[in-house]
């Protein structure tokens, strides 16, 4: 069977983009007994300034939303990254395999470093090296496929490069993974800034639909979504009409339609926005209800994570031990 690994960083409240681009795909297609692993990648949230108490709350909330979305711990492995030490053990070996130049070429590093410097903050070394930790997350499990959004493609390519390089230098150790992407809504855009990704950590949440937003809040955000100037009507054109294209992408992902075909059913923005709002509210309704149930029993969520970490550790340790031996380190 195909081994799958993917994760979400708890840097903010999970969004509609996280659900359409990741969680729903995991639930629909990627769960197989013992061969799919889904992780709250909390260590990655340490690359920028953060509040420790908030990080703990968001990590617990993300894990609860994994379950509320329909991930079944009897069919897949759910855990928190920092609970499995093999991630950091392997990360250092891969830092010894990666080059400074290839890490500095990572687009997300350039963008986030520039943002931090613009705000007068320092740039943490972990921001530069976190793609290597992501590679360790993936390679530790002999992963075949990594379901990710388009913005993470470059990091999976780095993972592939590091796996091939390590194998060539020290003998075959790692499976070389590939990235997989959902066809529609792989990258949901901000409703107020439709050329920017709908991110968890944006300071302005007006264009972000959070999974736990009340229906009235969802409707207000969708109805206030930025569309495009001009008299061209409702057409699907990502380059020329990004606002409308984003709404059509979301509607298509919610209803199973095709964006260009859906566009032909509208002549005005208002009805399109109302239909998108209705579709999103209905899509998120069962998830919000299930989350409310799970939130009343945090001990059950902690049990799932504890058992998941145990299974993940058992899968990763032989791979990481083999890497330590291959690179020339003495066994303890």
mmCIF file of C-alpha atoms in Angstrom:
data_model
loop_
_atom_site.group_PDB
_atom_site.id
_atom_site.type_symbol
_atom_site.label_atom_id
_atom_site.label_comp_id
_atom_site.label_asym_id
_atom_site.label_seq_id
_atom_site.Cartn_x
_atom_site.Cartn_y
_atom_site.Cartn_z
ATOM 1 C CA UNK A 1 0.000 0.000 0.000
ATOM 2 C CA UNK A 2 1.001 3.616 -0.536
ATOM 3 C CA UNK A 3 2.400 5.369 2.548
ATOM 4 C CA UNK A 4 1.031 8.915 2.919
ATOM 5 C CA UNK A 5 2.184 11.691 5.250
ATOM 6 C CA UNK A 6 0.886 15.233 5.590
ATOM 7 C CA UNK A 7 0.507 17.835 8.300
ATOM 8 C CA UNK A 8 -0.836 21.257 9.211
ATOM 9 C CA UNK A 9 0.999 23.921 11.212
ATOM 10 C CA UNK A 10 -0.952 25.335 14.194
ATOM 11 C CA UNK A 11 0.112 28.921 13.582
ATOM 12 C CA UNK A 12 -3.497 30.122 13.602
ATOM 13 C CA UNK A 13 -7.086 28.907 13.524
ATOM 14 C CA UNK A 14 -7.667 26.464 10.659
ATOM 15 C CA UNK A 15 -9.397 27.908 7.616
ATOM 16 C CA UNK A 16 -11.635 26.942 4.740
ATOM 17 C CA UNK A 17 -8.458 26.692 2.675
ATOM 18 C CA UNK A 18 -7.052 24.099 5.073
ATOM 19 C CA UNK A 19 -10.255 22.102 4.803
ATOM 20 C CA UNK A 20 -10.715 22.204 1.023
ATOM 21 C CA UNK A 21 -7.032 21.904 0.211
ATOM 22 C CA UNK A 22 -6.061 19.296 2.792
ATOM 23 C CA UNK A 23 -8.429 17.914 5.432
ATOM 24 C CA UNK A 24 -11.259 16.920 3.127
ATOM 25 C CA UNK A 25 -8.881 15.222 0.720
ATOM 26 C CA UNK A 26 -7.304 13.303 3.585
ATOM 27 C CA UNK A 27 -10.692 12.061 4.711
ATOM 28 C CA UNK A 28 -11.993 11.206 1.225
ATOM 29 C CA UNK A 29 -9.012 9.518 -0.350
ATOM 30 C CA UNK A 30 -5.989 9.168 1.850
ATOM 31 C CA UNK A 31 -6.939 7.041 4.866
ATOM 32 C CA UNK A 32 -5.641 3.482 4.850
ATOM 33 C CA UNK A 33 -4.956 1.286 7.891
ATOM 34 C CA UNK A 34 -1.444 2.003 9.205
ATOM 35 C CA UNK A 35 -0.351 3.601 5.923
ATOM 36 C CA UNK A 36 -1.561 7.171 6.294
ATOM 37 C CA UNK A 37 -0.107 9.542 8.871
ATOM 38 C CA UNK A 38 -1.499 13.015 9.610
ATOM 39 C CA UNK A 39 0.314 15.340 11.944
ATOM 40 C CA UNK A 40 -0.055 18.631 13.790
ATOM 41 C CA UNK A 41 3.372 20.018 12.926
ATOM 42 C CA UNK A 42 3.771 22.181 16.004
ATOM 43 C CA UNK A 43 7.565 22.519 15.806
ATOM 44 C CA UNK A 44 7.174 24.469 12.565
ATOM 45 C CA UNK A 45 5.171 27.096 14.437
ATOM 46 C CA UNK A 46 8.292 28.016 16.427
ATOM 47 C CA UNK A 47 10.013 29.616 13.423
ATOM 48 C CA UNK A 48 8.375 32.992 14.146
ATOM 49 C CA UNK A 49 7.332 34.941 17.236
ATOM 50 C CA UNK A 50 4.532 33.101 19.045
ATOM 51 C CA UNK A 51 2.692 32.884 22.345
ATOM 52 C CA UNK A 52 3.325 29.502 24.060
ATOM 53 C CA UNK A 53 -0.133 29.205 25.625
ATOM 54 C CA UNK A 54 -1.806 30.069 22.326
ATOM 55 C CA UNK A 55 0.307 27.499 20.489
ATOM 56 C CA UNK A 56 -0.850 24.785 22.884
ATOM 57 C CA UNK A 57 -4.494 25.814 22.414
ATOM 58 C CA UNK A 58 -4.193 25.897 18.632
ATOM 59 C CA UNK A 59 -2.413 22.537 18.533
ATOM 60 C CA UNK A 60 -5.189 20.913 20.560
ATOM 61 C CA UNK A 61 -7.838 22.628 18.442
ATOM 62 C CA UNK A 62 -6.199 21.477 15.197
ATOM 63 C CA UNK A 63 -6.081 17.872 16.405
ATOM 64 C CA UNK A 64 -9.753 18.079 17.409
ATOM 65 C CA UNK A 65 -10.638 19.450 13.971
ATOM 66 C CA UNK A 66 -8.747 16.575 12.315
ATOM 67 C CA UNK A 67 -11.117 14.218 14.083
ATOM 68 C CA UNK A 68 -14.175 16.393 13.500
ATOM 69 C CA UNK A 69 -13.436 16.462 9.777
ATOM 70 C CA UNK A 70 -13.703 12.674 9.695
ATOM 71 C CA UNK A 71 -10.198 11.294 10.116
ATOM 72 C CA UNK A 72 -10.586 7.937 11.833
ATOM 73 C CA UNK A 73 -7.762 6.912 14.208
ATOM 74 C CA UNK A 74 -8.668 3.272 13.525
ATOM 75 C CA UNK A 75 -7.792 3.766 9.851
ATOM 76 C CA UNK A 76 -4.893 6.229 10.011
ATOM 77 C CA UNK A 77 -2.334 7.604 12.454
ATOM 78 C CA UNK A 78 -2.964 11.016 14.038
ATOM 79 C CA UNK A 79 -0.300 12.608 16.201
ATOM 80 C CA UNK A 80 1.606 15.748 17.171
ATOM 81 C CA UNK A 81 5.034 16.247 15.633
ATOM 82 C CA UNK A 82 6.857 17.167 18.858
ATOM 83 C CA UNK A 83 5.644 13.931 20.488
ATOM 84 C CA UNK A 84 7.863 11.872 18.149
ATOM 85 C CA UNK A 85 11.553 12.629 18.665
ATOM 86 C CA UNK A 86 12.589 10.942 15.414
ATOM 87 C CA UNK A 87 11.622 14.104 13.531
ATOM 88 C CA UNK A 88 14.320 16.187 15.195
ATOM 89 C CA UNK A 89 16.804 13.308 15.252
ATOM 90 C CA UNK A 90 16.595 12.994 11.487
ATOM 91 C CA UNK A 91 16.448 16.718 10.842
ATOM 92 C CA UNK A 92 20.078 17.237 11.875
ATOM 93 C CA UNK A 93 21.306 14.510 9.525
ATOM 94 C CA UNK A 94 19.446 16.190 6.683
ATOM 95 C CA UNK A 95 20.890 19.586 7.646
ATOM 96 C CA UNK A 96 24.251 17.896 7.098
ATOM 97 C CA UNK A 97 23.020 16.884 3.639
ATOM 98 C CA UNK A 98 21.392 20.163 2.541
ATOM 99 C CA UNK A 99 23.234 23.216 1.235
ATOM 100 C CA UNK A 100 22.947 26.783 2.498
ATOM 101 C CA UNK A 101 22.220 28.094 -0.985
ATOM 102 C CA UNK A 102 19.300 25.792 -1.732
ATOM 103 C CA UNK A 103 17.632 26.721 1.563
ATOM 104 C CA UNK A 104 18.039 30.450 0.947
ATOM 105 C CA UNK A 105 16.353 30.004 -2.441
ATOM 106 C CA UNK A 106 13.139 28.755 -0.830
ATOM 107 C CA UNK A 107 10.368 31.197 -1.758
ATOM 108 C CA UNK A 108 8.634 31.036 1.624
ATOM 109 C CA UNK A 109 11.906 31.812 3.408
ATOM 110 C CA UNK A 110 12.446 34.904 1.276
ATOM 111 C CA UNK A 111 8.899 36.126 1.820
ATOM 112 C CA UNK A 112 8.736 35.477 5.559
ATOM 113 C CA UNK A 113 12.252 36.789 6.212
ATOM 114 C CA UNK A 114 11.437 40.011 4.351
ATOM 115 C CA UNK A 115 8.206 40.371 6.336
ATOM 116 C CA UNK A 116 10.016 39.849 9.653
ATOM 117 C CA UNK A 117 12.729 42.322 8.747
ATOM 118 C CA UNK A 118 10.132 44.852 7.590
ATOM 119 C CA UNK A 119 8.451 44.585 10.979
ATOM 120 C CA UNK A 120 11.765 45.140 12.744
ATOM 121 C CA UNK A 121 11.941 41.566 14.029
ATOM 122 C CA UNK A 122 14.899 39.245 13.831
ATOM 123 C CA UNK A 123 14.897 36.290 11.447
ATOM 124 C CA UNK A 124 15.224 33.006 13.315
ATOM 125 C CA UNK A 125 17.618 30.378 11.986
ATOM 126 C CA UNK A 126 14.764 27.859 12.183
ATOM 127 C CA UNK A 127 12.924 29.833 9.505
ATOM 128 C CA UNK A 128 15.789 29.027 7.149
ATOM 129 C CA UNK A 129 16.104 25.368 8.147
ATOM 130 C CA UNK A 130 12.453 24.419 8.616
ATOM 131 C CA UNK A 131 12.175 22.912 5.092
ATOM 132 C CA UNK A 132 14.788 20.410 6.272
ATOM 133 C CA UNK A 133 12.649 19.543 9.294
ATOM 134 C CA UNK A 134 9.724 19.141 6.901
ATOM 135 C CA UNK A 135 11.863 16.763 4.849
ATOM 136 C CA UNK A 136 12.587 14.798 8.030
ATOM 137 C CA UNK A 137 8.845 14.668 8.794
ATOM 138 C CA UNK A 138 8.281 13.022 5.426
ATOM 139 C CA UNK A 139 11.332 10.796 5.037
ATOM 140 C CA UNK A 140 11.167 9.309 8.544
ATOM 141 C CA UNK A 141 8.145 7.247 7.534
ATOM 142 C CA UNK A 142 9.184 5.925 4.138
ATOM 143 C CA UNK A 143 6.515 8.174 2.661
ATOM 144 C CA UNK A 144 5.438 7.616 -0.951
ATOM 145 C CA UNK A 145 2.992 10.523 -1.378
ATOM 146 C CA UNK A 146 2.630 13.905 0.315
ATOM 147 C CA UNK A 147 -0.764 15.628 -0.151
ATOM 148 C CA UNK A 148 0.106 19.340 -0.031
ATOM 149 C CA UNK A 149 -1.031 22.681 -1.342
ATOM 150 C CA UNK A 150 0.686 24.297 -4.290
ATOM 151 C CA UNK A 151 2.676 26.576 -1.967
ATOM 152 C CA UNK A 152 4.479 23.557 -0.485
ATOM 153 C CA UNK A 153 5.542 21.999 -3.796
ATOM 154 C CA UNK A 154 9.029 23.528 -3.584
ATOM 155 C CA UNK A 155 9.587 22.017 -0.141
ATOM 156 C CA UNK A 156 8.595 18.545 -1.334
ATOM 157 C CA UNK A 157 11.015 18.941 -4.243
ATOM 158 C CA UNK A 158 13.752 19.743 -1.708
ATOM 159 C CA UNK A 159 12.764 16.625 0.227
ATOM 160 C CA UNK A 160 13.164 14.559 -2.919
ATOM 161 C CA UNK A 161 16.569 16.109 -3.605
ATOM 162 C CA UNK A 162 17.785 15.401 -0.072
ATOM 163 C CA UNK A 163 16.566 11.805 -0.198
ATOM 164 C CA UNK A 164 18.327 11.155 -3.499
ATOM 165 C CA UNK A 165 21.515 12.864 -2.323
ATOM 166 C CA UNK A 166 21.613 10.944 0.964
ATOM 167 C CA UNK A 167 20.968 7.655 -0.833
ATOM 168 C CA UNK A 168 23.748 8.330 -3.328
ATOM 169 C CA UNK A 169 26.281 9.288 -0.653
ATOM 170 C CA UNK A 170 25.525 6.718 2.030
ATOM 171 C CA UNK A 171 23.534 3.913 0.436
ATOM 172 C CA UNK A 172 19.843 3.495 -0.140
ATOM 173 C CA UNK A 173 18.047 4.639 3.004
ATOM 174 C CA UNK A 174 15.017 6.738 2.078
ATOM 175 C CA UNK A 175 11.995 6.362 -0.166
ATOM 176 C CA UNK A 176 11.833 9.284 -2.604
ATOM 177 C CA UNK A 177 8.326 10.773 -2.196
ATOM 178 C CA UNK A 178 6.147 12.753 -4.579
ATOM 179 C CA UNK A 179 3.686 15.575 -3.961
ATOM 180 C CA UNK A 180 -0.002 15.158 -4.775
ATOM 181 C CA UNK A 181 -2.522 17.997 -5.148
ATOM 182 C CA UNK A 182 -6.325 18.222 -5.255
ATOM 183 C CA UNK A 183 -7.644 19.295 -8.657
ATOM 184 C CA UNK A 184 -9.944 22.082 -7.444
ATOM 185 C CA UNK A 185 -9.340 24.615 -4.665
ATOM 186 C CA UNK A 186 -5.816 23.425 -3.988
ATOM 187 C CA UNK A 187 -5.103 27.005 -2.980
ATOM 188 C CA UNK A 188 -8.070 28.972 -1.687
ATOM 189 C CA UNK A 189 -7.368 32.681 -1.789
ATOM 190 C CA UNK A 190 -8.153 35.441 0.696
ATOM 191 C CA UNK A 191 -11.631 36.884 0.076
ATOM 192 C CA UNK A 192 -10.305 40.426 0.506
ATOM 193 C CA UNK A 193 -6.976 39.872 -1.264
ATOM 194 C CA UNK A 194 -7.720 37.270 -3.954
ATOM 195 C CA UNK A 195 -4.120 37.199 -5.171
ATOM 196 C CA UNK A 196 -2.948 36.029 -1.712
ATOM 197 C CA UNK A 197 -3.459 32.644 -0.088
ATOM 198 C CA UNK A 198 -6.127 32.341 2.621
ATOM 199 C CA UNK A 199 -3.601 31.982 5.434
ATOM 200 C CA UNK A 200 -4.107 31.108 9.104
ATOM 201 C CA UNK A 201 -1.834 33.822 10.444
ATOM 202 C CA UNK A 202 -2.937 36.912 8.518
ATOM 203 C CA UNK A 203 -3.391 39.886 10.813
ATOM 204 C CA UNK A 204 -6.617 40.915 9.064
ATOM 205 C CA UNK A 205 -9.157 38.094 9.219
ATOM 206 C CA UNK A 206 -11.853 39.833 7.150
ATOM 207 C CA UNK A 207 -11.060 37.725 4.092
ATOM 208 C CA UNK A 208 -10.506 34.463 5.937
ATOM 209 C CA UNK A 209 -13.240 31.910 6.634
ATOM 210 C CA UNK A 210 -12.248 30.004 9.759
ATOM 211 C CA UNK A 211 -13.641 26.514 10.233
ATOM 212 C CA UNK A 212 -15.252 27.453 13.538
ATOM 213 C CA UNK A 213 -16.768 30.738 12.354
ATOM 214 C CA UNK A 214 -20.478 31.060 13.095
ATOM 215 C CA UNK A 215 -22.700 30.793 9.960
ATOM 216 C CA UNK A 216 -23.595 34.488 10.193
ATOM 217 C CA UNK A 217 -19.905 35.393 10.192
ATOM 218 C CA UNK A 218 -19.232 33.143 7.193
ATOM 219 C CA UNK A 219 -22.059 34.775 5.246
ATOM 220 C CA UNK A 220 -20.856 38.270 6.059
ATOM 221 C CA UNK A 221 -17.296 37.509 4.938
ATOM 222 C CA UNK A 222 -18.409 35.903 1.677
ATOM 223 C CA UNK A 223 -20.884 38.659 0.843
ATOM 224 C CA UNK A 224 -18.129 41.241 1.381
ATOM 225 C CA UNK A 225 -15.645 39.349 -0.796
ATOM 226 C CA UNK A 226 -13.727 41.463 -3.274
ATOM 227 C CA UNK A 227 -14.787 40.889 -6.861
ATOM 228 C CA UNK A 228 -13.313 42.532 -9.935
ATOM 229 C CA UNK A 229 -13.891 45.846 -11.647
ATOM 230 C CA UNK A 230 -15.282 46.005 -15.152
ATOM 231 C CA UNK A 231 -18.442 44.967 -16.942
ATOM 232 C CA UNK A 232 -17.356 41.522 -18.078
ATOM 233 C CA UNK A 233 -19.944 39.699 -15.997
ATOM 234 C CA UNK A 234 -19.232 36.458 -14.168
ATOM 235 C CA UNK A 235 -16.445 34.650 -15.988
ATOM 236 C CA UNK A 236 -13.782 32.232 -14.770
ATOM 237 C CA UNK A 237 -10.377 33.803 -15.423
ATOM 238 C CA UNK A 238 -7.780 33.374 -12.679
ATOM 239 C CA UNK A 239 -5.370 35.922 -14.163
ATOM 240 C CA UNK A 240 -7.770 38.715 -15.150
ATOM 241 C CA UNK A 241 -10.587 38.118 -12.634
ATOM 242 C CA UNK A 242 -8.982 36.605 -9.503
ATOM 243 C CA UNK A 243 -11.787 37.594 -7.112
ATOM 244 C CA UNK A 244 -14.560 35.956 -9.106
ATOM 245 C CA UNK A 245 -12.342 32.984 -9.939
ATOM 246 C CA UNK A 246 -11.718 32.413 -6.235
ATOM 247 C CA UNK A 247 -15.455 32.413 -5.474
ATOM 248 C CA UNK A 248 -16.078 29.989 -8.328
ATOM 249 C CA UNK A 249 -13.258 27.733 -7.139
ATOM 250 C CA UNK A 250 -14.769 27.625 -3.660
ATOM 251 C CA UNK A 251 -18.257 26.945 -4.999
ATOM 252 C CA UNK A 252 -16.930 24.190 -7.252
ATOM 253 C CA UNK A 253 -15.058 22.580 -4.362
ATOM 254 C CA UNK A 254 -18.153 22.713 -2.141
ATOM 255 C CA UNK A 255 -20.646 21.421 -4.717
ATOM 256 C CA UNK A 256 -18.558 19.178 -6.955
ATOM 257 C CA UNK A 257 -19.048 21.377 -10.011
ATOM 258 C CA UNK A 258 -16.538 22.780 -12.472
ATOM 259 C CA UNK A 259 -15.653 26.478 -12.070
ATOM 260 C CA UNK A 260 -15.990 27.580 -15.688
ATOM 261 C CA UNK A 261 -19.298 25.751 -16.080
ATOM 262 C CA UNK A 262 -20.662 27.255 -12.864
ATOM 263 C CA UNK A 263 -19.793 30.752 -14.105
ATOM 264 C CA UNK A 264 -22.248 30.395 -16.973
ATOM 265 C CA UNK A 265 -25.120 30.216 -14.489
ATOM 266 C CA UNK A 266 -24.590 33.746 -13.181
ATOM 267 C CA UNK A 267 -24.870 37.218 -14.625
ATOM 268 C CA UNK A 268 -24.341 39.150 -11.373
ATOM 269 C CA UNK A 269 -22.017 38.892 -8.397
ATOM 270 C CA UNK A 270 -24.731 38.994 -5.717
ATOM 271 C CA UNK A 271 -26.375 35.642 -6.498
ATOM 272 C CA UNK A 272 -22.952 34.036 -6.874
ATOM 273 C CA UNK A 273 -21.896 35.269 -3.445
ATOM 274 C CA UNK A 274 -25.140 34.086 -1.844
ATOM 275 C CA UNK A 275 -24.719 30.622 -3.330
ATOM 276 C CA UNK A 276 -21.095 30.463 -2.218
ATOM 277 C CA UNK A 277 -22.065 31.517 1.303
ATOM 278 C CA UNK A 278 -24.843 28.904 1.465
ATOM 279 C CA UNK A 279 -22.510 26.190 0.167
ATOM 280 C CA UNK A 280 -19.729 27.004 2.640
ATOM 281 C CA UNK A 281 -22.105 27.161 5.621
ATOM 282 C CA UNK A 282 -23.600 23.791 4.710
ATOM 283 C CA UNK A 283 -20.168 22.259 4.085
ATOM 284 C CA UNK A 284 -18.873 23.312 7.504
ATOM 285 C CA UNK A 285 -22.043 22.588 9.497
ATOM 286 C CA UNK A 286 -21.312 18.899 10.343
ATOM 287 C CA UNK A 287 -17.673 19.690 11.098
ATOM 288 C CA UNK A 288 -18.616 22.426 13.577
ATOM 289 C CA UNK A 289 -21.182 20.153 15.240
ATOM 290 C CA UNK A 290 -18.721 17.283 15.607
ATOM 291 C CA UNK A 291 -16.024 19.630 16.932
ATOM 292 C CA UNK A 292 -18.409 20.850 19.624
ATOM 293 C CA UNK A 293 -18.998 17.240 20.710
ATOM 294 C CA UNK A 294 -15.287 16.374 20.806
ATOM 295 C CA UNK A 295 -14.411 19.558 22.683
ATOM 296 C CA UNK A 296 -16.439 18.303 25.654
ATOM 297 C CA UNK A 297 -14.112 15.290 26.001
ATOM 298 C CA UNK A 298 -10.504 16.509 25.666
ATOM 299 C CA UNK A 299 -9.218 13.346 27.344
ATOM 300 C CA UNK A 300 -10.377 11.309 24.344
ATOM 301 C CA UNK A 301 -8.495 13.578 21.941
ATOM 302 C CA UNK A 302 -5.382 13.268 24.104
ATOM 303 C CA UNK A 303 -5.725 9.481 24.079
ATOM 304 C CA UNK A 304 -5.919 9.424 20.284
ATOM 305 C CA UNK A 305 -2.810 11.600 20.018
ATOM 306 C CA UNK A 306 -0.893 9.522 22.556
ATOM 307 C CA UNK A 307 -1.670 6.268 20.757
ATOM 308 C CA UNK A 308 -0.939 7.865 17.399
ATOM 309 C CA UNK A 309 2.466 9.060 18.578
ATOM 310 C CA UNK A 310 3.282 5.543 19.723
ATOM 311 C CA UNK A 311 2.430 4.101 16.303
ATOM 312 C CA UNK A 312 4.323 6.874 14.511
ATOM 313 C CA UNK A 313 7.387 6.342 16.689
ATOM 314 C CA UNK A 314 7.404 2.619 15.926
ATOM 315 C CA UNK A 315 7.289 3.331 12.185
ATOM 316 C CA UNK A 316 9.923 6.089 12.192
ATOM 317 C CA UNK A 317 12.545 4.714 14.554
ATOM 318 C CA UNK A 318 13.871 1.914 12.286
ATOM 319 C CA UNK A 319 14.202 4.356 9.373
ATOM 320 C CA UNK A 320 16.016 6.971 11.431
ATOM 321 C CA UNK A 321 18.264 4.380 13.106
ATOM 322 C CA UNK A 322 19.184 3.111 9.641
ATOM 323 C CA UNK A 323 20.051 6.662 8.565
ATOM 324 C CA UNK A 324 22.275 7.146 11.624
ATOM 325 C CA UNK A 325 24.137 3.960 10.799
ATOM 326 C CA UNK A 326 24.425 4.825 7.106
ATOM 327 C CA UNK A 327 25.942 8.241 7.756
ATOM 328 C CA UNK A 328 28.601 6.748 10.038
ATOM 329 C CA UNK A 329 27.412 7.243 13.617
ATOM 330 C CA UNK A 330 28.063 4.611 16.275
ATOM 331 C CA UNK A 331 25.072 2.741 17.625
ATOM 332 C CA UNK A 332 24.370 3.515 21.323
#
